[in-house]
């Protein structure tokens, strides 16, 4: 569930080296050998999974600038980091003007690449969140801004888009925390009332003695304490949408006045001598069974039918588990950026844990759980031990998981009574059967490790191994490594120059 980065480079050696460096950070990597294959991948079904692009500037089929020009149209918010062997100032300025987030000169160190990726992802996430919040404030949130690709959510979106084409009253039903208000805001933003007022009223949180005043308003001096004229929520929402949340909690006597306001499109403010016409679209929401409350006499039947003209049911998260990974990715990226943490995703075990949890609090619970885990996490990925409450509810021992992770980690090995950490470049002198390995096998492995360690810089590889470059290329051919990294030795020499 980690973020996915696309590497675009016509040099297979560079692709392999970049992939190795990035994969070590816990980030998923996909590669493309040129500009057009990269565009095909981004515009295909896997395109939505790409969080960032590492783009070579000079490629034979389509150069990086041409790729960026097309991506600015189809993926305007996708962060792009440009890599090139020609690190001139003009090239950097041109790339940044074309929309690149950063500019790296080959060969760049893994640490420099990691920092650049982390900064670009953080900026991209925060920019996306700012855009989303701006749309929300301006009442222009649309269905494309919602996170969720499951069949159940697609049905909700289809119904919402149909409802947005008219002023029909809508009743959104669903458990607490499923995102009923976001659906209502997307309906508003997709309708002709986009940009107009979107006023929310929590019917279950209004004091009983103020319900009428808050909904319909009052005139100055109409009752004790009415020192000024007050416009009610209906008048505040005039021309836009009034979202009546938890409508099932509204008092019976107020239900009568609400029904009249809906039928006549006018309200009677307290103390007013004449009714006031309003143009308001009503969207209601409830986590109760209104039909059952109507049968029990706790909700007016005529108001129920008036509100329930176009019902939309938002399913709980446990019934749309396909949305959990995408929501988790969204929340991890958002909170990691907000809290300045280096968390890039979740381990497979943690992903499996949250995917199988029922989430009784739905999306709101998932959001708060990810928030807590990101704040407390000191690693680059969230593990089972970062979700102790969820693990306990699922019968998983988070402490055991932490212990197993420690056991599986590389342990120091003693040497001359002094323990030293195992190097990732350490060699084994014996094979799987315990016998000594042949010298040419060890020599081949040393050369492969050296090419990876020095990122394909063949002059540096030869110098560190204490041999000449011609000797290095001869050994590559003798040991059958001339196609190492999917590139002939002659081309390896060119790539290193």
Short mmCIF file of C-alpha atoms in Angstrom, two decimals:
data_model
loop_
_atom_site.label_atom_id
_atom_site.label_comp_id
_atom_site.label_asym_id
_atom_site.label_seq_id
_atom_site.Cartn_x
_atom_site.Cartn_y
_atom_site.Cartn_z
CA UNK A 1 0.00 0.00 0.00
CA UNK A 2 3.04 2.23 -0.32
CA UNK A 3 3.04 5.01 -2.89
CA UNK A 4 4.06 4.10 -6.44
CA UNK A 5 6.73 5.93 -8.43
CA UNK A 6 7.16 5.71 -12.20
CA UNK A 7 10.74 5.72 -13.54
CA UNK A 8 11.01 6.80 -17.19
CA UNK A 9 14.43 6.27 -18.75
CA UNK A 10 15.63 4.69 -22.01
CA UNK A 11 18.77 3.39 -20.25
CA UNK A 12 17.96 0.01 -18.62
CA UNK A 13 21.00 0.26 -16.31
CA UNK A 14 19.82 3.59 -14.93
CA UNK A 15 16.29 2.22 -14.56
CA UNK A 16 17.59 -0.74 -12.58
CA UNK A 17 19.82 1.39 -10.33
CA UNK A 18 17.05 3.91 -9.62
CA UNK A 19 14.58 1.12 -8.96
CA UNK A 20 16.96 -0.51 -6.47
CA UNK A 21 17.60 2.78 -4.65
CA UNK A 22 13.91 3.69 -4.39
CA UNK A 23 12.65 0.21 -3.50
CA UNK A 24 14.90 0.20 -0.44
CA UNK A 25 12.79 3.05 1.00
CA UNK A 26 9.65 0.89 0.95
CA UNK A 27 8.16 2.58 -2.12
CA UNK A 28 6.65 0.67 -5.04
CA UNK A 29 8.27 1.25 -8.43
CA UNK A 30 7.14 0.77 -12.02
CA UNK A 31 9.34 1.55 -15.02
CA UNK A 32 8.89 2.67 -18.61
CA UNK A 33 11.61 2.58 -21.33
CA UNK A 34 10.48 5.80 -23.02
CA UNK A 35 8.11 8.75 -23.13
CA UNK A 36 5.23 7.15 -25.05
CA UNK A 37 5.16 3.94 -22.93
CA UNK A 38 5.08 6.18 -19.84
CA UNK A 39 2.10 8.14 -21.18
CA UNK A 40 0.32 4.90 -22.08
CA UNK A 41 0.83 3.63 -18.53
CA UNK A 42 -0.31 6.89 -16.90
CA UNK A 43 -3.42 7.07 -19.08
CA UNK A 44 -4.23 3.39 -18.51
CA UNK A 45 -5.99 1.65 -15.63
CA UNK A 46 -2.86 1.79 -13.42
CA UNK A 47 -2.37 5.51 -13.94
CA UNK A 48 -4.28 6.52 -10.81
CA UNK A 49 -1.80 4.56 -8.67
CA UNK A 50 1.20 6.66 -9.77
CA UNK A 51 2.16 9.27 -7.16
CA UNK A 52 5.31 10.68 -8.81
CA UNK A 53 7.35 10.44 -12.02
CA UNK A 54 11.16 10.30 -12.28
CA UNK A 55 11.69 11.46 -15.86
CA UNK A 56 14.82 11.37 -18.03
CA UNK A 57 15.16 14.55 -20.06
CA UNK A 58 16.87 13.06 -23.15
CA UNK A 59 15.17 10.03 -24.74
CA UNK A 60 15.09 8.91 -28.40
CA UNK A 61 11.33 8.43 -28.87
CA UNK A 62 10.05 11.48 -26.99
CA UNK A 63 12.09 13.82 -24.82
CA UNK A 64 11.17 14.70 -21.26
CA UNK A 65 9.88 18.17 -22.11
CA UNK A 66 7.37 16.72 -24.57
CA UNK A 67 6.22 14.21 -21.96
CA UNK A 68 5.78 16.97 -19.38
CA UNK A 69 3.78 19.08 -21.84
CA UNK A 70 1.28 16.25 -22.27
CA UNK A 71 1.18 15.44 -18.57
CA UNK A 72 0.35 19.07 -17.71
CA UNK A 73 -2.91 18.53 -19.62
CA UNK A 74 -3.91 15.08 -18.36
CA UNK A 75 -2.17 14.95 -14.94
CA UNK A 76 -1.64 18.56 -13.94
CA UNK A 77 -1.01 17.84 -10.24
CA UNK A 78 1.36 14.87 -10.71
CA UNK A 79 4.84 15.69 -9.29
CA UNK A 80 7.68 15.22 -11.79
CA UNK A 81 11.40 15.02 -11.01
CA UNK A 82 13.71 15.42 -14.02
CA UNK A 83 16.99 13.53 -14.31
CA UNK A 84 19.61 14.20 -16.96
CA UNK A 85 23.29 13.65 -17.59
CA UNK A 86 23.57 17.19 -18.95
CA UNK A 87 23.22 19.41 -15.93
CA UNK A 88 23.35 22.86 -17.45
CA UNK A 89 21.53 25.82 -15.93
CA UNK A 90 19.51 26.32 -19.10
CA UNK A 91 18.26 22.75 -18.97
CA UNK A 92 17.27 23.10 -15.33
CA UNK A 93 15.42 26.36 -15.94
CA UNK A 94 13.63 24.89 -18.95
CA UNK A 95 12.57 21.81 -17.01
CA UNK A 96 11.31 23.81 -14.03
CA UNK A 97 9.35 26.12 -16.33
CA UNK A 98 7.77 23.06 -17.94
CA UNK A 99 6.44 21.99 -14.54
CA UNK A 100 9.16 19.85 -12.94
CA UNK A 101 9.23 19.72 -9.15
CA UNK A 102 13.01 19.16 -9.01
CA UNK A 103 16.04 18.71 -11.27
CA UNK A 104 18.72 16.07 -10.62
CA UNK A 105 21.98 15.50 -12.46
CA UNK A 106 23.07 11.91 -13.11
CA UNK A 107 24.52 10.12 -11.30
CA UNK A 108 22.58 11.32 -8.25
CA UNK A 109 23.16 9.68 -4.88
CA UNK A 110 20.36 7.53 -3.41
CA UNK A 111 20.12 9.95 -0.48
CA UNK A 112 19.62 12.93 -2.81
CA UNK A 113 16.98 11.04 -4.80
CA UNK A 114 15.15 10.01 -1.62
CA UNK A 115 15.06 13.58 -0.27
CA UNK A 116 13.85 14.94 -3.60
CA UNK A 117 11.08 12.33 -3.84
CA UNK A 118 9.98 12.92 -0.26
CA UNK A 119 9.79 16.69 -0.75
CA UNK A 120 7.94 16.41 -4.07
CA UNK A 121 5.38 13.98 -2.63
CA UNK A 122 4.86 16.18 0.41
CA UNK A 123 4.35 19.29 -1.71
CA UNK A 124 2.02 17.42 -4.06
CA UNK A 125 -0.07 16.06 -1.21
CA UNK A 126 -0.38 19.43 0.50
CA UNK A 127 -1.22 21.14 -2.80
CA UNK A 128 -3.93 18.57 -3.46
CA UNK A 129 -5.35 19.04 0.03
CA UNK A 130 -5.33 22.83 -0.34
CA UNK A 131 -7.17 22.49 -3.66
CA UNK A 132 -9.73 20.18 -2.06
CA UNK A 133 -10.25 22.53 0.88
CA UNK A 134 -10.55 25.52 -1.47
CA UNK A 135 -13.22 23.70 -3.45
CA UNK A 136 -15.02 22.85 -0.23
CA UNK A 137 -14.98 26.47 0.95
CA UNK A 138 -16.16 27.69 -2.44
CA UNK A 139 -18.87 24.97 -2.53
CA UNK A 140 -17.45 23.50 -5.74
CA UNK A 141 -16.48 20.02 -4.51
CA UNK A 142 -17.34 17.42 -7.18
CA UNK A 143 -17.54 13.64 -7.26
CA UNK A 144 -14.03 13.32 -8.72
CA UNK A 145 -12.74 14.72 -5.42
CA UNK A 146 -14.20 11.81 -3.46
CA UNK A 147 -11.92 8.87 -2.62
CA UNK A 148 -13.48 5.53 -3.46
CA UNK A 149 -13.58 3.31 -6.53
CA UNK A 150 -15.64 0.34 -5.30
CA UNK A 151 -18.77 -0.76 -7.16
CA UNK A 152 -20.89 0.42 -4.22
CA UNK A 153 -19.40 3.92 -4.28
CA UNK A 154 -19.70 4.09 -8.06
CA UNK A 155 -23.43 3.46 -7.64
CA UNK A 156 -23.64 6.27 -5.07
CA UNK A 157 -21.79 8.58 -7.47
CA UNK A 158 -24.05 7.65 -10.38
CA UNK A 159 -27.16 8.43 -8.33
CA UNK A 160 -25.63 11.66 -7.04
CA UNK A 161 -24.75 12.83 -10.54
CA UNK A 162 -28.30 12.14 -11.73
CA UNK A 163 -29.78 13.96 -8.73
CA UNK A 164 -27.49 16.96 -9.30
CA UNK A 165 -29.19 17.64 -12.63
CA UNK A 166 -32.40 18.78 -10.91
CA UNK A 167 -33.62 20.37 -7.68
CA UNK A 168 -35.29 17.20 -6.46
CA UNK A 169 -35.22 16.70 -2.63
CA UNK A 170 -32.64 14.10 -1.64
CA UNK A 171 -32.44 11.88 1.44
CA UNK A 172 -28.96 10.42 2.09
CA UNK A 173 -29.01 7.44 4.42
CA UNK A 174 -26.04 5.70 6.00
CA UNK A 175 -24.23 4.96 9.23
CA UNK A 176 -22.35 7.65 11.09
CA UNK A 177 -18.96 8.40 9.53
CA UNK A 178 -19.60 7.09 6.00
CA UNK A 179 -19.31 10.53 4.38
CA UNK A 180 -22.92 11.65 3.86
CA UNK A 181 -22.01 15.34 4.00
CA UNK A 182 -19.26 14.93 1.39
CA UNK A 183 -21.76 13.28 -0.95
CA UNK A 184 -24.15 16.18 -0.36
CA UNK A 185 -21.39 18.71 -1.09
CA UNK A 186 -20.46 16.85 -4.29
CA UNK A 187 -24.11 16.98 -5.41
CA UNK A 188 -24.12 20.74 -4.80
CA UNK A 189 -20.78 21.22 -6.62
CA UNK A 190 -21.99 19.19 -9.61
CA UNK A 191 -25.26 21.10 -9.94
CA UNK A 192 -26.19 24.51 -11.29
CA UNK A 193 -26.01 25.77 -7.69
CA UNK A 194 -22.22 25.22 -7.55
CA UNK A 195 -20.53 28.15 -5.84
CA UNK A 196 -23.76 29.17 -4.08
CA UNK A 197 -24.21 28.85 -0.28
CA UNK A 198 -24.08 25.37 1.26
CA UNK A 199 -25.49 25.65 4.79
CA UNK A 200 -25.31 22.71 7.20
CA UNK A 201 -27.70 22.23 10.12
CA UNK A 202 -27.22 19.41 12.63
CA UNK A 203 -30.82 18.88 13.71
CA UNK A 204 -29.76 16.75 16.66
CA UNK A 205 -27.48 19.41 18.15
CA UNK A 206 -29.81 22.43 18.17
CA UNK A 207 -31.16 23.46 21.61
CA UNK A 208 -34.93 22.83 21.69
CA UNK A 209 -35.80 26.44 22.54
CA UNK A 210 -33.76 27.78 19.60
CA UNK A 211 -34.74 25.39 16.80
CA UNK A 212 -37.31 27.69 15.21
CA UNK A 213 -35.10 30.77 15.45
CA UNK A 214 -32.08 28.99 14.00
CA UNK A 215 -34.01 27.49 11.09
CA UNK A 216 -36.38 30.32 10.21
CA UNK A 217 -34.88 33.41 11.89
CA UNK A 218 -36.47 36.11 14.04
CA UNK A 219 -37.13 39.83 14.07
CA UNK A 220 -35.61 42.23 16.58
CA UNK A 221 -37.56 42.28 19.84
CA UNK A 222 -39.70 39.28 18.90
CA UNK A 223 -38.81 37.57 22.20
CA UNK A 224 -36.72 38.20 25.31
CA UNK A 225 -33.08 38.40 24.30
CA UNK A 226 -33.78 39.08 20.59
CA UNK A 227 -31.71 42.26 20.51
CA UNK A 228 -31.03 42.04 16.76
CA UNK A 229 -32.66 40.67 13.66
CA UNK A 230 -31.41 37.15 12.83
CA UNK A 231 -31.56 35.47 9.44
CA UNK A 232 -32.34 31.78 9.78
CA UNK A 233 -30.55 28.96 7.98
CA UNK A 234 -33.16 28.96 5.23
CA UNK A 235 -32.40 32.56 4.33
CA UNK A 236 -28.64 31.99 4.65
CA UNK A 237 -28.96 29.18 2.11
CA UNK A 238 -31.13 31.19 -0.29
CA UNK A 239 -30.07 30.35 -3.85
CA UNK A 240 -27.99 27.37 -2.66
CA UNK A 241 -28.41 24.19 -0.65
CA UNK A 242 -29.61 23.53 2.91
CA UNK A 243 -28.17 20.30 4.32
CA UNK A 244 -30.30 18.97 7.18
CA UNK A 245 -28.07 16.47 8.95
CA UNK A 246 -29.60 13.96 11.39
CA UNK A 247 -33.07 14.99 10.23
CA UNK A 248 -34.57 12.12 12.23
CA UNK A 249 -33.79 14.00 15.48
CA UNK A 250 -35.94 17.03 14.60
CA UNK A 251 -38.73 17.80 17.06
CA UNK A 252 -42.27 16.89 15.94
CA UNK A 253 -43.66 20.47 16.14
CA UNK A 254 -40.74 21.73 14.05
CA UNK A 255 -41.43 19.02 11.49
CA UNK A 256 -44.78 20.69 10.78
CA UNK A 257 -43.18 24.07 10.08
CA UNK A 258 -40.44 22.44 8.00
CA UNK A 259 -43.06 20.68 5.89
CA UNK A 260 -44.81 23.97 5.16
CA UNK A 261 -41.50 25.63 4.24
CA UNK A 262 -40.79 22.83 1.78
CA UNK A 263 -44.25 22.88 0.24
CA UNK A 264 -44.65 26.65 -0.09
CA UNK A 265 -40.97 27.64 -0.54
CA UNK A 266 -41.50 30.29 2.11
CA UNK A 267 -40.77 30.68 5.82
CA UNK A 268 -42.28 32.62 8.73
CA UNK A 269 -39.51 34.19 10.86
CA UNK A 270 -40.49 34.68 14.51
CA UNK A 271 -42.10 38.10 14.90
CA UNK A 272 -42.33 38.75 11.16
CA UNK A 273 -45.58 40.21 9.78
CA UNK A 274 -45.34 38.42 6.45
CA UNK A 275 -43.75 35.24 5.12
CA UNK A 276 -40.41 35.33 3.26
CA UNK A 277 -39.89 33.54 -0.06
CA UNK A 278 -36.76 31.38 -0.28
CA UNK A 279 -35.09 29.43 -3.08
CA UNK A 280 -33.43 26.51 -1.33
CA UNK A 281 -32.53 23.02 -2.40
CA UNK A 282 -33.04 20.54 0.48
CA UNK A 283 -30.68 17.61 1.05
CA UNK A 284 -31.36 15.61 4.21
CA UNK A 285 -29.26 12.95 5.88
CA UNK A 286 -29.84 10.44 8.66
CA UNK A 287 -28.20 7.47 10.31
CA UNK A 288 -31.60 6.28 11.55
CA UNK A 289 -34.24 4.20 9.79
CA UNK A 290 -36.74 6.98 9.02
CA UNK A 291 -39.32 4.51 7.72
CA UNK A 292 -39.24 2.70 11.07
CA UNK A 293 -39.46 5.96 13.02
CA UNK A 294 -42.42 6.96 10.86
CA UNK A 295 -44.23 3.70 11.69
CA UNK A 296 -43.50 4.33 15.39
CA UNK A 297 -45.01 7.83 15.15
CA UNK A 298 -41.73 9.60 15.92
CA UNK A 299 -41.49 11.17 12.46
CA UNK A 300 -44.27 12.68 10.37
CA UNK A 301 -45.30 10.49 7.48
CA UNK A 302 -46.07 13.42 5.16
CA UNK A 303 -42.65 14.99 5.83
CA UNK A 304 -40.95 11.63 5.29
CA UNK A 305 -42.45 11.29 1.82
CA UNK A 306 -41.59 14.91 1.08
CA UNK A 307 -37.92 14.39 1.94
CA UNK A 308 -37.56 10.85 0.60
CA UNK A 309 -38.18 11.72 -3.06
CA UNK A 310 -34.71 10.64 -4.20
CA UNK A 311 -33.05 8.32 -1.66
CA UNK A 312 -29.30 7.61 -1.76
CA UNK A 313 -27.84 4.98 0.56
CA UNK A 314 -24.12 5.28 1.34
CA UNK A 315 -22.91 1.79 2.38
CA UNK A 316 -20.69 1.31 5.43
CA UNK A 317 -16.98 0.74 4.93
CA UNK A 318 -17.24 -2.97 5.78
CA UNK A 319 -19.44 -3.41 2.69
CA UNK A 320 -16.97 -1.66 0.39
CA UNK A 321 -13.62 -3.00 1.53
CA UNK A 322 -12.10 -2.18 -1.88
CA UNK A 323 -12.07 1.46 -0.81
CA UNK A 324 -10.00 0.83 2.35
CA UNK A 325 -6.56 0.68 0.63
CA UNK A 326 -7.19 3.84 -1.39
CA UNK A 327 -8.54 5.71 1.63
CA UNK A 328 -5.57 4.54 3.70
CA UNK A 329 -3.11 5.74 1.03
CA UNK A 330 -4.84 9.09 0.92
CA UNK A 331 -4.78 9.55 4.70
CA UNK A 332 -1.16 8.35 5.07
CA UNK A 333 0.06 10.79 2.39
CA UNK A 334 -1.97 13.64 3.85
CA UNK A 335 -1.00 13.20 7.49
CA UNK A 336 2.64 12.40 6.69
CA UNK A 337 2.86 15.71 4.83
CA UNK A 338 1.00 17.67 7.51
CA UNK A 339 3.02 16.18 10.38
CA UNK A 340 6.39 16.26 8.55
CA UNK A 341 6.83 12.49 8.87
CA UNK A 342 8.69 10.21 6.45
CA UNK A 343 5.92 7.60 6.40
CA UNK A 344 5.40 6.38 2.82
CA UNK A 345 2.80 3.63 3.23
CA UNK A 346 1.92 0.41 5.05
CA UNK A 347 3.56 -2.99 5.23
CA UNK A 348 1.67 -5.88 3.58
CA UNK A 349 0.78 -7.22 7.04
CA UNK A 350 -0.64 -3.87 8.17
CA UNK A 351 -2.54 -3.50 4.89
CA UNK A 352 -4.06 -6.94 5.37
CA UNK A 353 -4.98 -6.09 8.97
CA UNK A 354 -6.91 -2.92 8.17
CA UNK A 355 -8.49 -4.46 5.05
CA UNK A 356 -10.14 -7.19 7.14
CA UNK A 357 -11.27 -4.97 10.02
CA UNK A 358 -14.98 -4.08 10.06
CA UNK A 359 -14.52 -0.36 10.94
CA UNK A 360 -17.72 0.25 12.93
CA UNK A 361 -16.92 3.99 12.87
CA UNK A 362 -16.46 3.82 9.09
CA UNK A 363 -14.29 6.37 7.24
CA UNK A 364 -14.07 8.71 10.23
CA UNK A 365 -12.60 5.91 12.38
CA UNK A 366 -10.16 4.89 9.65
CA UNK A 367 -9.02 8.50 9.26
CA UNK A 368 -8.40 8.98 12.98
CA UNK A 369 -6.66 5.60 13.27
CA UNK A 370 -4.25 6.43 10.43
CA UNK A 371 -3.65 9.88 11.94
CA UNK A 372 -2.61 8.37 15.29
CA UNK A 373 -0.42 5.74 13.62
CA UNK A 374 1.42 8.31 11.46
CA UNK A 375 2.07 10.61 14.43
CA UNK A 376 3.52 7.79 16.57
CA UNK A 377 5.42 5.96 13.80
CA UNK A 378 9.22 6.33 13.66
CA UNK A 379 9.70 4.12 10.58
CA UNK A 380 9.06 4.75 6.89
CA UNK A 381 6.08 2.36 6.77
CA UNK A 382 3.23 1.63 9.16
CA UNK A 383 3.27 -1.89 10.58
CA UNK A 384 0.84 -3.97 12.63
CA UNK A 385 2.40 -2.66 15.84
CA UNK A 386 1.25 0.86 14.88
CA UNK A 387 -2.39 -0.26 15.11
CA UNK A 388 -2.57 -1.81 18.60
CA UNK A 389 -6.33 -1.33 19.09
CA UNK A 390 -7.19 -2.78 15.69
CA UNK A 391 -4.75 -5.67 16.19
CA UNK A 392 -6.28 -6.44 19.59
CA UNK A 393 -9.79 -6.40 18.14
CA UNK A 394 -8.65 -8.79 15.39
CA UNK A 395 -6.91 -11.11 17.85
CA UNK A 396 -3.43 -10.25 16.57
CA UNK A 397 -0.60 -9.75 19.07
CA UNK A 398 1.07 -6.52 17.96
CA UNK A 399 3.92 -7.11 20.41
CA UNK A 400 4.56 -10.50 18.82
CA UNK A 401 4.64 -8.85 15.42
CA UNK A 402 7.19 -6.34 16.68
CA UNK A 403 9.24 -9.20 18.14
CA UNK A 404 9.12 -11.15 14.87
CA UNK A 405 10.20 -8.07 12.93
CA UNK A 406 13.17 -7.70 15.22
CA UNK A 407 14.04 -11.38 14.81
CA UNK A 408 13.83 -11.13 11.02
CA UNK A 409 16.07 -8.04 10.89
CA UNK A 410 19.76 -8.58 10.05
CA UNK A 411 21.68 -9.45 13.18
CA UNK A 412 25.29 -8.51 13.86
CA UNK A 413 27.78 -11.38 13.58
CA UNK A 414 30.83 -11.70 15.85
CA UNK A 415 34.31 -11.28 14.41
CA UNK A 416 37.39 -11.47 16.70
CA UNK A 417 35.10 -11.10 19.74
CA UNK A 418 33.73 -7.85 18.25
CA UNK A 419 30.23 -7.78 16.70
CA UNK A 420 29.89 -6.01 13.39
CA UNK A 421 26.69 -5.29 11.44
CA UNK A 422 26.16 -7.38 8.33
CA UNK A 423 26.85 -5.23 5.25
CA UNK A 424 24.44 -5.39 2.32
CA UNK A 425 27.56 -5.96 0.21
CA UNK A 426 28.82 -8.91 2.29
CA UNK A 427 29.74 -12.08 0.37
CA UNK A 428 29.33 -15.69 1.39
CA UNK A 429 32.33 -17.94 0.74
CA UNK A 430 30.17 -21.09 0.83
CA UNK A 431 27.24 -22.16 -1.30
CA UNK A 432 23.82 -23.53 -0.30
CA UNK A 433 25.30 -27.01 0.28
CA UNK A 434 28.06 -25.70 2.55
CA UNK A 435 30.91 -26.21 0.05
CA UNK A 436 33.34 -23.47 -0.97
CA UNK A 437 32.19 -21.43 -3.96
CA UNK A 438 34.23 -21.21 -7.17
CA UNK A 439 36.46 -18.14 -7.52
CA UNK A 440 34.78 -17.01 -10.74
CA UNK A 441 31.36 -17.04 -9.01
CA UNK A 442 32.66 -14.82 -6.21
CA UNK A 443 34.44 -12.58 -8.76
CA UNK A 444 31.22 -12.20 -10.78
CA UNK A 445 29.26 -11.32 -7.66
CA UNK A 446 31.87 -8.75 -6.60
CA UNK A 447 31.62 -7.04 -10.00
CA UNK A 448 27.81 -7.00 -9.89
CA UNK A 449 27.84 -5.53 -6.40
CA UNK A 450 30.42 -2.92 -7.40
CA UNK A 451 28.35 -1.79 -10.41
CA UNK A 452 25.32 -1.42 -8.15
CA UNK A 453 27.32 0.27 -5.38
CA UNK A 454 28.80 2.91 -7.71
CA UNK A 455 25.59 3.32 -9.76
CA UNK A 456 26.99 2.17 -13.10
CA UNK A 457 29.98 4.55 -13.13
CA UNK A 458 32.35 2.10 -14.76
CA UNK A 459 35.48 4.22 -14.28
CA UNK A 460 34.77 4.33 -10.54
CA UNK A 461 34.02 0.57 -10.49
CA UNK A 462 37.34 -0.22 -12.18
CA UNK A 463 39.28 2.13 -9.87
CA UNK A 464 37.73 0.68 -6.71
CA UNK A 465 38.42 -2.89 -7.88
CA UNK A 466 42.00 -1.97 -8.70
CA UNK A 467 41.81 -2.92 -12.39
CA UNK A 468 41.75 -1.04 -15.68
CA UNK A 469 38.54 -0.28 -17.54
CA UNK A 470 39.54 -2.53 -20.46
CA UNK A 471 40.17 -5.35 -17.97
CA UNK A 472 36.78 -4.73 -16.39
CA UNK A 473 34.96 -5.00 -19.72
CA UNK A 474 36.97 -8.11 -20.63
CA UNK A 475 35.96 -9.74 -17.33
CA UNK A 476 32.31 -8.77 -17.92
CA UNK A 477 32.45 -10.65 -21.20
CA UNK A 478 34.35 -13.65 -19.81
CA UNK A 479 32.00 -14.02 -16.86
CA UNK A 480 28.90 -13.74 -19.01
CA UNK A 481 27.95 -10.31 -17.60
CA UNK A 482 28.04 -8.37 -20.86
CA UNK A 483 24.24 -8.14 -20.67
CA UNK A 484 24.23 -7.18 -16.99
CA UNK A 485 21.29 -4.83 -16.38
CA UNK A 486 19.86 -5.74 -19.83
CA UNK A 487 22.59 -3.70 -21.55
CA UNK A 488 25.69 -4.87 -23.47
CA UNK A 489 29.05 -4.00 -21.97
CA UNK A 490 29.78 -1.57 -24.84
CA UNK A 491 26.63 0.38 -23.98
CA UNK A 492 27.44 0.23 -20.31
CA UNK A 493 30.64 2.04 -21.14
CA UNK A 494 28.75 4.70 -23.08
CA UNK A 495 26.21 5.14 -20.27
CA UNK A 496 28.97 5.71 -17.76
CA UNK A 497 30.68 8.38 -19.84
#
